[in-house]
Short mmCIF file of C-alpha atoms in Angstrom, two decimals:
data_model
loop_
_atom_site.label_atom_id
_atom_site.label_comp_id
_atom_site.label_asym_id
_atom_site.label_seq_id
_atom_site.Cartn_x
_atom_site.Cartn_y
_atom_site.Cartn_z
CA MET A 1 129.66 120.45 138.83
CA LEU A 2 130.82 124.21 137.35
CA PHE A 3 129.76 124.80 133.83
CA ILE A 4 130.95 127.54 131.60
CA VAL A 5 129.49 129.71 130.56
CA LYS A 6 132.01 131.63 128.68
CA ALA A 7 135.19 131.83 128.14
CA LEU A 8 137.45 135.02 126.27
CA GLY A 9 140.47 135.02 127.04
CA LEU A 10 143.15 131.45 128.24
CA VAL A 11 141.46 130.21 131.03
CA THR A 12 142.58 126.72 132.19
CA VAL A 13 143.30 124.76 135.72
CA GLN A 14 146.73 125.51 137.31
CA ASP A 15 147.66 124.94 140.65
CA ARG A 16 151.65 125.50 142.07
CA GLY A 17 152.57 124.14 139.33
CA TRP A 18 155.84 121.26 139.10
CA SER A 19 158.30 122.14 141.35
CA ILE A 20 160.66 119.95 140.02
CA GLY A 21 161.18 118.90 136.12
CA ARG A 22 163.66 121.10 134.94
CA ALA A 23 166.03 118.69 134.23
CA ILE A 24 163.89 116.77 131.53
CA GLY A 25 162.52 119.69 129.96
CA LEU A 26 159.29 120.83 131.56
CA PRO A 27 158.91 122.96 133.44
CA GLN A 28 156.80 124.70 136.81
CA SER A 29 154.00 126.02 134.54
CA GLY A 30 150.81 126.27 137.56
CA ALA A 31 149.56 130.29 138.69
CA LEU A 32 151.48 132.54 137.25
CA ASP A 33 150.72 134.94 139.78
CA VAL A 34 151.32 133.04 142.94
CA GLU A 35 150.41 135.38 145.49
CA ALA A 36 147.50 136.15 144.33
CA PHE A 37 146.13 132.05 143.44
CA VAL A 38 147.43 131.35 146.89
CA THR A 39 145.35 133.79 148.62
CA ALA A 40 141.95 133.58 146.03
CA ASN A 41 142.89 129.70 147.82
CA ARG A 42 142.42 130.16 151.41
CA ALA A 43 139.35 133.18 151.72
CA VAL A 44 137.52 129.28 150.39
CA GLY A 45 138.90 126.99 152.81
CA ASN A 46 141.70 125.23 150.81
CA GLU A 47 144.79 124.21 151.51
CA SER A 48 147.03 126.63 149.34
CA GLY A 49 147.93 124.73 146.65
CA ALA A 50 144.28 123.87 145.00
CA ALA A 51 143.25 123.44 141.95
CA VAL A 52 141.79 127.02 140.43
CA LEU A 53 140.82 128.66 137.52
CA GLU A 54 143.23 131.37 135.66
CA LEU A 55 141.44 133.55 133.71
CA VAL A 56 144.63 135.24 131.57
CA GLY A 57 143.02 138.66 129.43
CA GLY A 58 139.57 138.94 129.22
CA SER A 59 136.65 137.74 131.08
CA LEU A 60 135.33 134.16 132.39
CA THR A 61 131.47 133.68 133.25
CA VAL A 62 131.00 130.06 135.29
CA ARG A 63 127.85 128.58 135.97
CA ALA A 64 127.79 127.00 140.06
CA GLU A 65 126.10 123.37 139.29
CA VAL A 66 125.26 122.82 142.82
CA PRO A 67 126.18 125.30 145.91
CA VAL A 68 129.43 126.24 146.72
CA VAL A 69 131.68 128.89 147.62
CA ILE A 70 133.91 130.83 145.73
CA ALA A 71 136.55 133.59 146.05
CA ALA A 72 137.75 135.59 142.89
CA GLY A 73 140.66 137.95 142.86
CA GLY A 74 144.13 139.00 141.46
CA GLY A 75 143.97 141.27 138.16
CA ALA A 76 140.20 140.67 137.55
CA GLY A 77 137.56 142.28 139.03
CA ALA A 78 134.95 140.04 140.18
CA ARG A 79 130.55 139.84 140.22
CA ILE A 80 127.77 137.44 140.37
CA GLY A 81 125.20 138.08 138.50
CA THR A 82 125.69 141.97 138.19
CA GLN A 83 126.36 142.30 141.67
CA ARG A 84 130.25 143.40 141.92
CA ILE A 85 132.25 141.90 145.02
CA ALA A 86 135.58 142.59 146.94
CA ALA A 87 138.95 140.35 146.00
CA PHE A 88 139.62 137.17 147.82
CA THR A 89 136.21 136.86 149.72
CA ALA A 90 134.20 134.19 150.29
CA TYR A 91 130.86 134.57 148.61
CA PRO A 92 128.48 130.87 148.60
CA LEU A 93 126.85 130.77 145.46
CA PRO A 94 123.52 129.10 144.91
CA ALA A 95 122.56 125.96 142.53
CA GLY A 96 121.97 128.08 138.98
CA ALA A 97 123.61 131.53 140.10
CA VAL A 98 126.85 132.65 137.42
CA VAL A 99 129.66 135.42 138.55
CA THR A 100 131.49 136.48 135.92
CA LEU A 101 135.68 137.52 135.99
CA ASP A 102 136.84 140.55 134.17
CA THR A 103 140.18 141.02 133.22
CA ALA A 104 139.62 144.48 131.34
CA PRO A 105 140.58 147.01 132.10
CA THR A 106 143.50 147.29 134.11
CA GLY A 107 144.55 143.75 135.08
CA ARG A 108 146.08 140.61 133.28
CA VAL A 109 145.51 138.23 135.06
CA GLY A 110 142.84 136.52 137.72
CA TYR A 111 141.69 133.81 139.82
CA LEU A 112 138.67 131.84 140.83
CA ALA A 113 138.85 129.86 143.63
CA VAL A 114 135.66 127.47 144.41
CA ALA A 115 136.19 125.78 147.89
CA GLY A 116 137.01 122.08 147.64
CA GLY A 117 139.38 122.64 144.41
CA ILE A 118 138.98 121.41 140.47
CA ASP A 119 139.54 118.00 140.55
CA VAL A 120 140.92 116.85 137.79
CA PRO A 121 143.59 114.32 137.43
CA VAL A 122 147.17 114.62 138.77
CA ILE A 123 149.74 114.71 136.70
CA LEU A 124 152.60 114.24 137.99
CA GLY A 125 152.08 115.35 141.82
CA SER A 126 149.73 118.54 139.57
CA ARG A 127 147.24 119.51 138.28
CA SER A 128 148.20 122.29 136.15
CA THR A 129 147.55 122.63 131.99
CA TYR A 130 150.64 123.06 130.16
CA LEU A 131 149.08 124.15 127.22
CA PRO A 132 152.53 123.13 124.56
CA THR A 133 152.20 120.30 124.88
CA ALA A 134 148.47 119.51 125.61
CA PHE A 135 148.22 117.84 129.20
CA GLY A 136 147.40 117.94 132.94
CA GLY A 137 144.44 120.50 133.93
CA TYR A 138 140.64 119.85 131.97
CA GLN A 139 142.03 117.47 128.91
CA GLY A 140 145.52 119.43 128.09
CA ARG A 141 143.18 121.96 127.03
CA ARG A 142 141.99 125.72 127.40
CA LEU A 143 138.32 125.80 129.06
CA GLN A 144 135.80 126.59 125.93
CA ALA A 145 131.56 127.25 126.90
CA GLY A 146 130.15 124.41 127.15
CA ASP A 147 132.92 122.44 129.21
CA ARG A 148 131.88 121.31 132.76
CA LEU A 149 133.74 120.57 135.47
CA SER A 150 134.49 118.56 138.71
CA LEU A 151 135.31 120.07 142.49
CA GLY A 152 137.06 118.33 145.62
CA PRO A 153 135.41 117.70 148.77
CA PRO A 154 135.60 121.02 150.83
CA ALA A 155 136.86 121.20 153.55
CA THR A 156 134.56 121.38 156.72
CA ALA A 157 136.06 124.29 159.30
CA MET A 158 135.74 126.92 157.34
CA THR A 159 138.44 129.78 158.04
CA THR A 160 138.45 133.54 157.13
CA GLY A 161 139.85 134.65 154.28
CA SER A 162 143.75 136.26 155.05
CA PRO A 163 143.70 139.39 153.54
CA THR A 164 146.62 140.59 150.96
CA GLU A 165 149.69 141.83 151.95
CA PRO A 166 150.37 145.29 150.93
CA SER A 167 151.58 144.62 147.61
CA GLU A 168 155.11 146.27 145.96
CA THR A 169 154.75 148.77 143.96
CA GLY A 170 157.58 150.16 141.56
CA PRO A 171 160.32 148.99 139.45
CA ILE A 172 160.22 145.24 138.83
CA ARG A 173 163.17 144.19 140.92
CA VAL A 174 165.32 142.23 138.88
CA VAL A 175 169.42 140.14 139.33
CA PRO A 176 172.26 139.32 137.20
CA GLY A 177 173.43 137.75 135.49
CA PRO A 178 174.44 135.27 133.84
CA GLN A 179 174.99 136.56 131.24
CA GLY A 180 175.70 140.23 132.55
CA HIS A 181 179.16 140.60 131.47
CA LEU A 182 178.25 140.09 127.52
CA PHE A 183 176.63 143.25 127.67
CA GLY A 184 178.12 147.55 127.82
CA ASP A 185 177.39 149.28 130.74
CA GLU A 186 175.49 151.34 128.78
CA SER A 187 173.08 148.05 128.12
CA LEU A 188 173.10 147.75 132.05
CA ALA A 189 171.74 150.60 132.40
CA ALA A 190 169.42 150.56 129.70
CA LEU A 191 168.34 148.27 130.67
CA GLU A 192 167.32 149.93 134.01
CA SER A 193 166.55 153.55 132.04
CA THR A 194 163.68 152.37 129.92
CA VAL A 195 160.09 152.96 130.48
CA TRP A 196 159.63 148.98 128.58
CA GLN A 197 156.59 148.47 127.03
CA VAL A 198 154.32 145.19 126.73
CA SER A 199 153.93 143.28 123.44
CA ALA A 200 150.52 141.66 122.67
CA ALA A 201 152.42 139.10 121.65
CA SER A 202 152.83 138.05 125.71
CA ASP A 203 151.51 134.13 126.77
CA ARG A 204 151.43 132.14 129.87
CA MET A 205 155.32 130.64 127.68
CA GLY A 206 156.88 134.36 128.29
CA THR A 207 156.31 138.20 128.61
CA ARG A 208 158.25 141.13 125.36
CA LEU A 209 159.12 144.03 126.10
CA ILE A 210 159.53 147.30 123.47
CA GLY A 211 161.65 149.64 123.75
CA SER A 212 165.31 150.44 123.39
CA ALA A 213 167.68 148.11 121.66
CA ILE A 214 169.98 145.78 124.06
CA ALA A 215 172.84 144.39 122.43
CA PRO A 216 175.51 142.17 123.90
CA ARG A 217 178.79 143.60 122.76
CA VAL A 218 179.93 141.17 120.41
CA PRO A 219 176.50 138.74 119.09
CA ALA A 220 176.52 135.28 121.41
CA THR A 221 174.92 132.66 120.58
CA LEU A 222 175.47 130.39 123.75
CA PRO A 223 175.16 126.49 123.31
CA SER A 224 171.48 126.44 125.05
CA GLU A 225 172.03 125.80 129.07
CA ALA A 226 169.38 126.06 131.71
CA THR A 227 167.06 129.35 132.01
CA CYS A 228 164.98 130.11 135.19
CA LEU A 229 161.70 131.45 136.01
CA GLY A 230 162.08 135.00 135.54
CA ALA A 231 165.17 135.22 132.96
CA ILE A 232 165.27 138.34 130.78
CA GLN A 233 166.11 136.51 127.54
CA ILE A 234 168.34 139.19 124.58
CA PRO A 235 167.28 137.62 121.58
CA ASP A 236 169.09 139.42 118.52
CA ASP A 237 166.06 142.17 117.77
CA GLY A 238 167.69 143.16 121.18
CA GLN A 239 164.21 143.30 122.55
CA PRO A 240 163.75 141.47 126.02
CA ILE A 241 161.49 138.40 126.66
CA VAL A 242 161.53 137.64 130.98
CA LEU A 243 159.77 133.61 131.18
CA LEU A 244 157.41 132.99 133.48
CA ALA A 245 155.18 129.80 134.44
CA ASP A 246 155.26 128.04 130.56
CA GLY A 247 158.75 129.13 129.49
CA PRO A 248 161.46 126.84 127.98
CA THR A 249 163.50 124.50 130.50
CA VAL A 250 166.42 125.97 128.18
CA GLY A 251 167.88 127.84 125.62
CA GLY A 252 170.16 129.75 123.66
CA TYR A 253 169.62 133.50 124.34
CA PRO A 254 172.24 135.08 126.19
CA LYS A 255 170.30 136.13 130.03
CA ILE A 256 171.16 139.86 131.09
CA GLY A 257 169.47 139.23 134.12
CA ALA A 258 166.15 137.77 136.08
CA VAL A 259 163.01 139.36 137.81
CA ILE A 260 163.27 138.26 141.35
CA THR A 261 160.62 135.86 142.23
CA ALA A 262 160.08 137.79 144.83
CA ASP A 263 158.45 140.16 141.79
CA LEU A 264 157.34 137.86 139.89
CA GLY A 265 153.64 137.84 139.92
CA ARG A 266 153.57 141.81 140.26
CA PHE A 267 155.54 141.10 136.49
CA ALA A 268 152.93 138.76 134.73
CA GLN A 269 149.77 140.47 136.26
CA LEU A 270 151.71 143.34 133.20
CA GLY A 271 149.46 143.31 130.18
CA PRO A 272 150.04 143.92 126.71
CA GLY A 273 150.62 147.65 126.48
CA ALA A 274 150.80 148.57 130.58
CA SER A 275 154.69 150.12 131.06
CA VAL A 276 157.14 148.59 133.37
CA ARG A 277 161.26 149.62 134.60
CA PHE A 278 163.13 147.89 136.17
CA SER A 279 165.72 148.02 138.88
CA TRP A 280 169.42 146.35 140.22
CA VAL A 281 168.76 144.49 142.99
CA SER A 282 172.03 142.31 144.36
CA LEU A 283 172.01 138.83 145.07
CA ALA A 284 172.07 139.38 148.91
CA GLN A 285 168.50 141.48 148.99
CA ALA A 286 167.28 139.08 146.56
CA VAL A 287 167.63 135.56 148.30
CA PRO A 288 165.91 136.15 150.96
CA ALA A 289 163.78 138.36 149.96
CA ALA A 290 162.87 135.10 148.03
CA ALA A 291 163.14 132.80 151.38
CA ARG A 292 160.08 135.47 152.82
CA TRP A 293 158.31 134.69 149.92
CA MET A 294 158.38 131.16 149.56
CA ASN A 295 157.07 131.05 153.65
CA ARG A 296 154.26 134.19 153.19
CA VAL A 297 153.18 131.45 150.15
CA GLY A 298 153.51 128.21 151.64
CA VAL A 299 156.02 126.46 148.45
CA PRO A 300 156.42 123.41 150.05
CA SER A 301 160.15 122.23 151.56
CA ARG A 302 161.49 118.86 149.95
CA ALA A 303 162.75 117.57 152.61
CA PRO A 304 166.08 115.76 152.09
CA SER A 305 165.69 112.19 152.03
CA ARG A 306 168.89 110.64 153.76
CA MET B 1 183.76 138.60 124.28
CA THR B 2 187.87 139.17 124.68
CA LEU B 3 190.33 137.35 123.61
CA SER B 4 191.31 136.14 126.45
CA GLY B 5 187.40 135.30 127.29
CA PRO B 6 186.54 134.40 130.92
CA ARG B 7 187.99 131.66 133.11
CA TRP B 8 186.49 128.29 132.85
CA PRO B 9 184.81 127.17 134.56
CA ARG B 10 182.68 129.91 135.53
CA LEU B 11 180.56 129.45 138.54
CA SER B 12 177.44 132.63 138.29
CA PRO B 13 174.33 133.11 139.61
CA LEU B 14 170.82 132.15 137.32
CA GLY B 15 167.67 134.01 139.18
CA ASP B 16 167.80 133.93 143.31
CA SER B 17 167.09 130.45 143.48
CA ALA B 18 169.96 128.83 140.76
CA LEU B 19 173.87 128.59 140.61
CA LEU B 20 175.15 128.32 136.67
CA VAL B 21 178.28 126.38 136.17
CA THR B 22 179.47 126.97 132.89
CA PHE B 23 182.29 124.35 132.11
CA GLY B 24 183.64 125.98 128.44
CA ASP B 25 181.74 128.02 125.98
CA ARG B 26 182.50 125.19 123.59
CA ILE B 27 180.66 121.76 122.92
CA ASP B 28 183.04 118.23 123.10
CA SER B 29 183.00 115.51 125.25
CA SER B 30 185.93 116.52 127.14
CA THR B 31 183.59 119.23 128.59
CA ARG B 32 180.32 117.39 128.31
CA ASP B 33 182.05 114.65 130.94
CA ARG B 34 182.97 117.52 133.42
CA VAL B 35 179.17 118.37 133.19
CA LEU B 36 177.74 114.44 134.16
CA ALA B 37 180.71 114.13 136.88
CA LEU B 38 179.85 117.36 138.61
CA ALA B 39 176.20 116.46 138.48
CA ASP B 40 176.65 113.20 139.56
CA ARG B 41 179.07 113.46 142.48
CA LEU B 42 175.85 116.85 143.69
CA GLY B 43 173.38 114.44 142.47
CA HIS B 44 174.90 112.20 145.28
CA ARG B 45 174.20 115.15 148.09
CA ARG B 46 171.35 115.11 149.72
CA ASP B 47 172.39 117.93 152.52
CA LEU B 48 173.33 121.54 150.21
CA GLY B 49 169.25 122.74 149.81
CA ILE B 50 170.06 121.36 146.48
CA VAL B 51 166.60 121.02 144.76
CA GLU B 52 167.30 119.61 141.39
CA LEU B 53 170.54 119.88 138.43
CA VAL B 54 169.88 120.68 135.04
CA PRO B 55 172.68 119.32 133.07
CA ALA B 56 172.63 120.98 129.72
CA THR B 57 176.01 120.53 126.75
CA VAL B 58 178.68 122.82 128.72
CA SER B 59 177.01 124.23 131.69
CA LEU B 60 175.32 122.59 135.21
CA ALA B 61 172.38 124.83 136.61
CA ILE B 62 171.85 124.12 140.53
CA ARG B 63 168.73 125.05 141.42
CA TYR B 64 168.50 125.88 145.40
CA ASP B 65 166.15 126.83 148.23
CA PRO B 66 166.93 129.64 149.05
CA ARG B 67 164.64 129.32 152.68
CA THR B 68 167.78 126.74 152.85
CA THR B 69 171.25 127.68 151.65
CA ASP B 70 172.33 130.89 149.65
CA TYR B 71 174.32 130.82 146.39
CA GLY B 72 177.96 131.78 148.07
CA SER B 73 177.73 128.63 150.17
CA LEU B 74 176.85 126.33 147.45
CA ARG B 75 179.34 128.42 145.14
CA ASP B 76 181.84 127.04 148.23
CA VAL B 77 180.83 123.78 147.77
CA VAL B 78 180.95 123.97 143.70
CA GLN B 79 184.75 125.49 143.74
CA THR B 80 186.05 122.78 145.95
CA SER B 81 184.02 119.95 143.83
CA ILE B 82 185.43 121.40 140.48
CA GLY B 83 189.39 121.38 141.28
CA GLY B 84 191.53 118.30 140.66
CA PRO B 85 191.22 115.49 137.92
CA VAL B 86 187.87 114.65 136.35
CA PRO B 87 186.45 111.58 136.89
CA THR B 88 184.97 109.63 134.16
CA PRO B 89 181.20 110.27 133.98
CA PRO B 90 179.03 106.96 134.71
CA ALA B 91 178.03 105.45 131.20
CA GLY B 92 174.34 106.53 129.96
CA ARG B 93 172.09 104.02 129.15
CA LEU B 94 171.54 102.42 125.25
CA ILE B 95 168.10 103.03 123.95
CA THR B 96 167.38 101.82 120.88
CA ILE B 97 164.88 103.54 118.94
CA PRO B 98 162.81 101.97 115.63
CA VAL B 99 162.92 104.43 112.58
CA ARG B 100 160.72 104.45 109.91
CA TYR B 101 162.62 106.79 107.81
CA ASP B 102 160.19 108.09 105.26
CA GLY B 103 159.72 111.47 106.67
CA PRO B 104 159.02 114.65 104.33
CA ASP B 105 161.57 116.34 103.84
CA LEU B 106 164.17 113.29 103.55
CA ALA B 107 164.43 113.63 99.66
CA GLU B 108 165.01 117.41 100.41
CA VAL B 109 167.80 116.57 102.68
CA ALA B 110 169.74 114.20 100.38
CA ALA B 111 169.34 117.26 98.25
CA LYS B 112 171.10 119.80 99.84
CA THR B 113 173.46 117.26 100.66
CA GLY B 114 174.02 115.90 97.63
CA LEU B 115 173.81 112.13 98.89
CA THR B 116 170.85 110.04 97.90
CA GLN B 117 168.19 109.12 100.59
CA ALA B 118 169.47 105.67 101.46
CA GLU B 119 172.43 107.58 102.37
CA VAL B 120 171.15 110.07 104.26
CA VAL B 121 169.15 107.08 106.41
CA ALA B 122 172.26 104.43 106.50
CA ARG B 123 174.82 107.58 107.71
CA HIS B 124 172.02 108.66 110.59
CA SER B 125 171.35 105.14 111.87
CA ALA B 126 175.11 104.24 112.13
CA ARG B 127 176.13 106.02 114.91
CA GLU B 128 175.83 106.81 118.19
CA TYR B 129 174.83 109.93 120.13
CA GLN B 130 174.48 111.12 123.10
CA VAL B 131 172.18 112.77 124.71
CA ALA B 132 173.04 116.37 125.35
CA LEU B 133 170.70 118.26 126.80
CA LEU B 134 166.22 117.37 127.50
CA GLY B 135 164.08 120.70 126.31
CA PHE B 136 161.81 122.51 124.48
CA VAL B 137 159.87 120.20 125.40
CA PRO B 138 159.70 117.52 128.23
CA GLY B 139 161.05 114.60 126.63
CA PHE B 140 162.86 116.20 123.69
CA GLY B 141 166.02 114.92 123.36
CA TYR B 142 169.13 117.06 121.79
CA LEU B 143 171.18 113.81 120.88
CA THR B 144 175.05 114.86 119.48
CA ALA B 145 177.01 114.62 117.27
CA LEU B 146 175.56 114.79 114.32
CA ASP B 147 177.59 113.04 110.97
CA PRO B 148 179.23 116.13 109.77
CA ARG B 149 177.91 115.22 105.98
CA LEU B 150 174.03 115.61 106.97
CA VAL B 151 175.01 119.21 109.06
CA LEU B 152 172.33 121.73 107.49
CA PRO B 153 170.66 124.67 108.92
CA ARG B 154 167.43 124.68 110.29
CA ARG B 155 164.29 124.90 107.92
CA SER B 156 164.15 128.79 106.78
CA ALA B 157 160.59 128.40 107.93
CA PRO B 158 159.21 126.53 111.07
CA ARG B 159 156.64 123.90 111.13
CA PRO B 160 153.35 125.51 112.65
CA ARG B 161 152.55 121.46 113.60
CA VAL B 162 155.61 118.56 114.11
CA PRO B 163 153.80 115.19 114.10
CA ALA B 164 154.50 113.90 117.44
CA GLY B 165 157.76 110.81 116.94
CA SER B 166 158.70 113.22 114.60
CA VAL B 167 162.75 112.29 113.40
CA ALA B 168 164.59 115.42 112.37
CA ILE B 169 167.87 116.99 112.20
CA ALA B 170 168.88 120.83 112.84
CA GLY B 171 173.11 121.95 113.06
CA GLU B 172 175.11 119.06 114.24
CA GLN B 173 172.05 117.92 116.83
CA THR B 174 169.13 115.03 115.85
CA GLY B 175 166.56 114.80 117.93
CA ILE B 176 162.20 113.01 118.71
CA TYR B 177 160.05 115.22 118.93
CA PRO B 178 157.95 113.35 121.78
CA ALA B 179 154.67 115.67 120.92
CA ALA B 180 153.04 117.59 118.57
CA THR B 181 154.51 121.12 118.20
CA PRO B 182 156.23 123.91 115.70
CA GLY B 183 159.17 123.00 114.91
CA GLY B 184 161.61 124.09 112.66
CA TRP B 185 163.95 120.88 111.82
CA HIS B 186 164.54 118.49 109.18
CA LEU B 187 162.06 116.01 109.62
CA LEU B 188 163.70 112.00 108.02
CA GLY B 189 161.26 109.70 109.78
CA ARG B 190 159.00 108.64 112.61
CA THR B 191 159.14 106.46 115.30
CA ARG B 192 156.55 104.78 117.25
CA THR B 193 158.38 104.58 121.15
CA VAL B 194 156.96 107.21 123.32
CA MET B 195 159.04 109.11 124.45
CA PHE B 196 157.38 111.60 126.74
CA ASP B 197 154.33 109.61 129.19
CA PRO B 198 153.13 112.02 132.24
CA ALA B 199 151.78 108.62 133.32
CA ARG B 200 154.90 107.32 132.95
CA ASP B 201 157.96 107.01 135.84
CA PRO B 202 159.73 108.18 135.19
CA PRO B 203 157.91 110.17 132.24
CA GLY B 204 160.69 110.48 129.60
CA LEU B 205 162.56 108.27 128.14
CA LEU B 206 165.63 110.01 128.07
CA ALA B 207 168.10 110.92 130.56
CA VAL B 208 171.19 113.02 130.02
CA GLY B 209 174.11 111.05 129.19
CA ASP B 210 172.46 108.02 127.86
CA ARG B 211 173.51 106.34 124.16
CA VAL B 212 170.81 106.14 121.87
CA ARG B 213 170.70 104.35 118.25
CA PHE B 214 168.51 104.80 115.75
CA VAL B 215 167.28 101.61 113.50
CA ALA B 216 165.99 101.81 110.76
CA GLU B 217 162.43 99.28 109.79
CA ASP B 218 160.26 98.49 107.02
#
């Protein structure tokens, strides 16, 4: 068992989320930074999609009630007791020991993986927590001090953690569409030339950006249509909202473009006050990059059923 | 945008893993038929690398796996699938929802529309609606088309918490809140019907294309 000593910030149980479900209004949910989540799991020998604790903006202190093996990483530093530990590296935690994750000052989303994975009920194929309607995860809610979490059986053969890929740097890459044509060239250029600032009103549903206002050539309200992860919606005030894991599956705001799949985790790591720039890439670059990224992080394929 | 407007249908990328087909910019039954007909046609194809189809009122999003296909290949398939006459989409199921019309906004809706409360209830429960879209939260169906006399803008201040099962109207649509969430629609009543249950298969009661009738209960 794991005991939550302190949860300051948004702490939830997450895994890969729901790959299917947008047709019924169910967003993917799941880990915001999939690469960090997978790397933490691999470090403790878990199946890459095992459920972990995700911390968004704050700190988390957990006590082991039995001996466990843990790894932490992503946009949070970690320590066992007072001893800082290396990211994405397995450490044994004796019963009674305490591990703390802290996203300050530069990080945003941290992961704590435990050998065996967090054992909460599987809902529609996932252990993720979907907060807007309070289901999945641990009782459908964020974790708080005093909660106790069960663990699954650890894998018998320990693997060593794979080191993280050298992370991409530079602007967040975006592809155009589907309503890029509603915006003038100046707006398309402004998306790229503006240094955007992440608003404090950002959460697991979306990241709100502050900067130069972007406006369609004529005011546009669309009949609601499907969104996608990373969609850059332009509401009436011209300040973009980028949809993240818990974001709504449909919406009527025009979408000037979308953050590419391969850069979504890096983008989700940007917390309130962070600066970010975008750079347009073509679909011909983005689609193969998405395919490579999905292979690297082990996104399961859905074999066609005949 | 321009006076001539874009040519319909319009195909465009939706991120790097989906293609969006938009059949028009007006919500009407012939556009909806085109959406449902394409969804029906593609829904039977298991060989295209399609992950999921997400129908909406005037558009269909086709989510694909970038490891097995790409935008250009799917665009070609879609372009050959949408030519020719529009086949009649399969008739949706008829779902009956019992409603206790005692919502907190019933009196206000009556006042704003110039109808009596009984007339509001009668008009709301007289129609057969169609599920045009699912979204907002899992299992929330946008049902069209509301009696024109009941069309009102959303409430100016959304409620922070609308109870699960609330039957509500806004604009030309009506719907049922599947879970307690914030909401800006006018609440006419409540149903005990469970709209979304993650433990059920399928979890949601409604699918796009289904027909819905509300029946007043005491």
